[in-house]
Coordinates of N, CA and C in Angstrom, one line a residue:
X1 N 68.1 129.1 80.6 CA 69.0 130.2 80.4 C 69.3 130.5 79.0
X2 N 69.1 129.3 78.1 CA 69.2 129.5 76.1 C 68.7 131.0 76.2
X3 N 67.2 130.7 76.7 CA 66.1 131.8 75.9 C 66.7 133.1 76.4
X4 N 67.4 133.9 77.5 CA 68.1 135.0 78.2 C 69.3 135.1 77.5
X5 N 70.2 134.2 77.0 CA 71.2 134.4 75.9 C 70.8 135.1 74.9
X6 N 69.6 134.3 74.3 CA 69.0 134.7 72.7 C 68.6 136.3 72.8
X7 N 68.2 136.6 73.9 CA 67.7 137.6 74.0 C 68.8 138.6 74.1
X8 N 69.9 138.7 74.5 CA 71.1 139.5 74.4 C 71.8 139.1 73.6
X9 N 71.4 137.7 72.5 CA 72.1 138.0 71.5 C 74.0 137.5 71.9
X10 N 73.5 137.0 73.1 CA 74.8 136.2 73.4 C 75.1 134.7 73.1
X11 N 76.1 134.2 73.2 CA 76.1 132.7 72.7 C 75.7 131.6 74.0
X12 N 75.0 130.4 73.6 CA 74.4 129.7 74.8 C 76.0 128.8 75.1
X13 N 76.5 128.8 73.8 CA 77.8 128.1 74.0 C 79.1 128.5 74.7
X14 N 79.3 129.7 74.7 CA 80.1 130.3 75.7 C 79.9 131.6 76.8
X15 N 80.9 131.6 78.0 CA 80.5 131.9 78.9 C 80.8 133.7 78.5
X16 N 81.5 134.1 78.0 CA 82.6 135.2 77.3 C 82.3 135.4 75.9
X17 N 81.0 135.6 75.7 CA 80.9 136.3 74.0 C 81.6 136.9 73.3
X18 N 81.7 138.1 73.9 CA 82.6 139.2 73.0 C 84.5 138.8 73.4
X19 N 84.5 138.2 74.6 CA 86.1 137.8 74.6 C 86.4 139.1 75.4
X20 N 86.0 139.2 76.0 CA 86.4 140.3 77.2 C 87.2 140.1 78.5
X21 N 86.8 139.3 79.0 CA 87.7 138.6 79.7 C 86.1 138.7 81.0
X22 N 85.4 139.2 80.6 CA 84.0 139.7 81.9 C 83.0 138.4 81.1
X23 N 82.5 137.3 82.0 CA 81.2 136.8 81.7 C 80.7 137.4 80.8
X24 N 79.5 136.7 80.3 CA 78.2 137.3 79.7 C 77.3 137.8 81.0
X25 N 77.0 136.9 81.9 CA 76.6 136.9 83.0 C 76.6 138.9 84.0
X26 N 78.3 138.3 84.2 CA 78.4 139.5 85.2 C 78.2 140.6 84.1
X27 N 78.5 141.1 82.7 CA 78.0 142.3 82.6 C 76.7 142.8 81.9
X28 N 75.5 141.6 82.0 CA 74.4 141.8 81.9 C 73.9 142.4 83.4
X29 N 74.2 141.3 83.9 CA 74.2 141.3 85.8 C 74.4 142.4 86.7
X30 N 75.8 142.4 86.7 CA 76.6 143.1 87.3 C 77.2 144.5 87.0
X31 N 77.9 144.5 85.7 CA 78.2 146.1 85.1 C 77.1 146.7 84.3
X32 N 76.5 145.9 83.8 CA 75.1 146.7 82.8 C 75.7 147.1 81.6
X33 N 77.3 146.5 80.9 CA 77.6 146.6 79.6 C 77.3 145.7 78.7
X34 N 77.5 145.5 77.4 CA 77.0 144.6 76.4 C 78.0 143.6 76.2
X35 N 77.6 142.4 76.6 CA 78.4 141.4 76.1 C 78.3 140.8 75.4
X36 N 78.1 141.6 73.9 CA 78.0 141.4 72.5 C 79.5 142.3 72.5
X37 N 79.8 143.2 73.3 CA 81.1 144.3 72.4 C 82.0 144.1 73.6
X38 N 83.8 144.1 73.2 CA 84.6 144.0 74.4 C 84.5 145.5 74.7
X39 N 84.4 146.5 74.2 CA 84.2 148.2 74.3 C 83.2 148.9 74.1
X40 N 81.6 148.2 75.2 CA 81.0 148.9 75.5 C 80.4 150.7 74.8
X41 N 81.5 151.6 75.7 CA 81.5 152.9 75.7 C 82.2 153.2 74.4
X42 N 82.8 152.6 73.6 CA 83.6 152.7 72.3 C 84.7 153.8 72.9
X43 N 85.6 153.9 73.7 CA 86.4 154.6 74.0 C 87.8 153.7 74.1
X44 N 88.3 152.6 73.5 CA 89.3 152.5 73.2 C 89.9 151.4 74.0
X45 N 89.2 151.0 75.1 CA 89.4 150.3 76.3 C 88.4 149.5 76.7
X46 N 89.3 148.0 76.3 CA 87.5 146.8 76.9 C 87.3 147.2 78.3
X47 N 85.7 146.3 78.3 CA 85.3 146.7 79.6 C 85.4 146.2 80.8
X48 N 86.5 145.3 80.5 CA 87.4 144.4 81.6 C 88.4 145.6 82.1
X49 N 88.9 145.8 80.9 CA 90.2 146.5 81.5 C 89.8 148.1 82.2
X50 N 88.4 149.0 82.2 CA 88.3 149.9 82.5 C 87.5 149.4 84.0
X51 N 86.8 147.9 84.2 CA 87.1 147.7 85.6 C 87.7 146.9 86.4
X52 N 88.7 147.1 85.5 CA 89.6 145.6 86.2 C 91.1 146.8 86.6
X53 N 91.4 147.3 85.6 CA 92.6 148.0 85.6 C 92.7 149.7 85.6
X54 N 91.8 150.4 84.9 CA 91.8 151.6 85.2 C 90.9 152.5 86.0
X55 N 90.0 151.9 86.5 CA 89.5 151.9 87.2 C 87.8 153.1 86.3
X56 N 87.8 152.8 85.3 CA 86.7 154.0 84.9 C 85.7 153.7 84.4
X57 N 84.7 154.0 84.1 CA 83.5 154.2 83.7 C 83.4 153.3 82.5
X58 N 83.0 151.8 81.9 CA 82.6 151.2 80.9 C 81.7 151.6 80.3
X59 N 81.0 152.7 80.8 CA 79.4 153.1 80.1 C 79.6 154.3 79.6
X60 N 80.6 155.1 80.0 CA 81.0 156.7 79.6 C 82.1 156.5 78.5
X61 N 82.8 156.9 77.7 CA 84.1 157.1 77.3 C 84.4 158.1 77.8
X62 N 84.1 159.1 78.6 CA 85.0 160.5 79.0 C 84.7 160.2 80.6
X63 N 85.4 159.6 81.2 CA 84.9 159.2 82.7 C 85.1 160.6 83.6
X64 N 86.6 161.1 83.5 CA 86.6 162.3 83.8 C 86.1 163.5 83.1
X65 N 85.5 163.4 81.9 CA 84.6 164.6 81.9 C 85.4 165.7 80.9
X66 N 86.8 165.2 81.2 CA 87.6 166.4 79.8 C 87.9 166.5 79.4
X67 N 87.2 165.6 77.7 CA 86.7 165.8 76.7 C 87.9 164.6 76.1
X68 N 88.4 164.4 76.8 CA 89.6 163.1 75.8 C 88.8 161.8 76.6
X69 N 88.8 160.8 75.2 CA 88.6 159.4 75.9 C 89.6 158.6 76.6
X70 N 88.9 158.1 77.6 CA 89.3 157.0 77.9 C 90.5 156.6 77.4
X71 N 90.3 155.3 76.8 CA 91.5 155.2 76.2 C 92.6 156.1 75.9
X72 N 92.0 157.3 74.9 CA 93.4 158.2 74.6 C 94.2 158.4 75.8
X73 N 93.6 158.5 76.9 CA 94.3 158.9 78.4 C 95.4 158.5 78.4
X74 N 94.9 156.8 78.9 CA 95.9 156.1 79.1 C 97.1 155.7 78.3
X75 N 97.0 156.0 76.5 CA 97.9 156.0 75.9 C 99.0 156.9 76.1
X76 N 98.6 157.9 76.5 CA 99.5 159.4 76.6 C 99.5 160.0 78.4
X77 N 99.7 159.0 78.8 CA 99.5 159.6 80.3 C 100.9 160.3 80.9
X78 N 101.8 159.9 79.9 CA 102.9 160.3 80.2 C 103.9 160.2 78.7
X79 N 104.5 160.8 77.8 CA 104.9 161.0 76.9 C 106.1 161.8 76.8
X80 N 107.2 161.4 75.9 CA 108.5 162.5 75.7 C 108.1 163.4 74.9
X81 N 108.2 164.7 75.3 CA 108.5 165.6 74.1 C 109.9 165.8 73.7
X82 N 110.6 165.5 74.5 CA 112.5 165.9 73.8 C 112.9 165.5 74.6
X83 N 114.4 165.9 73.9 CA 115.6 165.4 74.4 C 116.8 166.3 73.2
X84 N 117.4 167.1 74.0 CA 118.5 168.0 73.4 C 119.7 168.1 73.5
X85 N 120.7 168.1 72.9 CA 122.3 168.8 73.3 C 122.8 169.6 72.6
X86 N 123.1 170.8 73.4 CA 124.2 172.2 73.1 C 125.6 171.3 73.2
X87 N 126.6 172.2 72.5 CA 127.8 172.3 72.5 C 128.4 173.6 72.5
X88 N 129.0 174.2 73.8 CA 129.2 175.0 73.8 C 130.3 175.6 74.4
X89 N 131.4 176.6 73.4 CA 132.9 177.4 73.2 C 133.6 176.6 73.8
X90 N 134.4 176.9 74.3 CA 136.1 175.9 74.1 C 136.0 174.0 75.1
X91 N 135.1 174.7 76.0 CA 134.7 173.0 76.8 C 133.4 172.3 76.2
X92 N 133.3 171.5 76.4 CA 132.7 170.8 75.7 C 131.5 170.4 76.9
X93 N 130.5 170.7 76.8 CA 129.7 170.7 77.7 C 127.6 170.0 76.9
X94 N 127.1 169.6 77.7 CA 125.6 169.3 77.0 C 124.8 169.5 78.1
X95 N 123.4 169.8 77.2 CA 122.2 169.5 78.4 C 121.5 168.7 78.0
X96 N 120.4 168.3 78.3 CA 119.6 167.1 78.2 C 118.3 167.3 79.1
X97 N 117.6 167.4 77.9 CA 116.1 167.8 79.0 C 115.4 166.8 78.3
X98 N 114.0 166.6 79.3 CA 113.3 165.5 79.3 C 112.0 166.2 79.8
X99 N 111.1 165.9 79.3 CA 109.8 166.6 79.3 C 108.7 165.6 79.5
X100 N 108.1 165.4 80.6 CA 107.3 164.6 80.9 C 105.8 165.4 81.0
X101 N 104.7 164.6 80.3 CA 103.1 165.2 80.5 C 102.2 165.0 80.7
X102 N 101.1 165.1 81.2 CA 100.0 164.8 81.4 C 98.8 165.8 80.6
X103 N 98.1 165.0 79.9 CA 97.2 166.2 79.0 C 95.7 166.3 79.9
X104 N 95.3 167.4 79.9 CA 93.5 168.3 81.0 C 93.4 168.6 79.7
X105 N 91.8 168.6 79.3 CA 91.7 169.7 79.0 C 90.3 170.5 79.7
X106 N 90.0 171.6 79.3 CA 89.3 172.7 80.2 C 89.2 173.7 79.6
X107 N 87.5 173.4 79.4 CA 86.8 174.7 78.8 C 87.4 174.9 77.2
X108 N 87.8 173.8 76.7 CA 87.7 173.8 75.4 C 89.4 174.1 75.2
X109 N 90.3 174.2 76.0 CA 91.5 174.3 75.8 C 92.6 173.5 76.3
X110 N 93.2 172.7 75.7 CA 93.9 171.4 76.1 C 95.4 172.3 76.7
X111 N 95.5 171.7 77.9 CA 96.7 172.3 78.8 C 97.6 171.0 78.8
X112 N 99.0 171.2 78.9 CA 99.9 170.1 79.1 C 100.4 170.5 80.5
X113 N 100.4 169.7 81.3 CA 100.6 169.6 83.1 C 102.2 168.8 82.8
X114 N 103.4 169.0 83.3 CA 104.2 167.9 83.3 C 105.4 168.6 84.5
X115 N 106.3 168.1 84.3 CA 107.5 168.1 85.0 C 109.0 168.2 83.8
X116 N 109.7 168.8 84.4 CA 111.1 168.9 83.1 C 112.0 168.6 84.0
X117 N 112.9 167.5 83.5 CA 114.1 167.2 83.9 C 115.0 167.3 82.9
X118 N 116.1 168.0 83.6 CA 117.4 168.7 83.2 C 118.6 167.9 84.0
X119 N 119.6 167.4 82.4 CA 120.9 167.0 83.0 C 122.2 167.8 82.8
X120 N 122.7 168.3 83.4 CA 124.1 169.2 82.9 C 125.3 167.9 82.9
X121 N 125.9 168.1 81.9 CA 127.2 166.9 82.3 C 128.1 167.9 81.6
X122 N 129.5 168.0 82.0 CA 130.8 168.8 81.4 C 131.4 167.7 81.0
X123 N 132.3 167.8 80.0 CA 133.1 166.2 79.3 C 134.5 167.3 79.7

């Protein structure tokens, strides 16, 4: 087995080269990534965690195809854009909005997908 390490350039001494949490084994074997690098696809995300946890492509960095990596995804899968309060004439009144997103993009144009939540409270 040395001489099949040497050849990938993996260590005969351990089972986890790069520290991925994936054998050397299973992703010579098994996924067909390099277990010389924990990130493969260089997208941001070892290649444990794109098959262990997010379920995507170790060999692609754009698994879905639009045009943001991997990684970036799951950093911003969901993000604040704000949080506001009016005050307004003799009662004292606020709103409070909350802005939740998801970023597509498509055809070269990044769209924000989300939901807005709104709190009215009167004091």
């Amino acid at each position: 087995m040395d001489g099949e390490e040497i050849s990938y350039g993996t260590s005969p001494l351990k089972e986890d080269t790069d520290g991925d949490m994936l054998s050397d084994g299973e992703e010579v074997k098994v996924y067909e990534t390099d277990p010389t690098k924990q990130d493969t696809d260089g997208d941001k995300l070892s290649d444990s965690e794109e098959i262990r946890t997010t379920h995507t492509d170790p060999l692609n960095p754009d698994t879905d195809g639009d045009g943001i990596l991997d990684g970036d995804e799951k950093v911003s899968r969901f993000r604040s854009l704000g949080f506001f309060f009016f005050f307004g004439g003799l009662s004292l009144w606020s709103v409070g909005c909350l802005i939740l997103f998801k970023k597509r993009k498509l055809g070269g144009i990044l769209f924000l997908i989300g939901i807005v939540l709104m709190v009215i409270a009167f004091l």
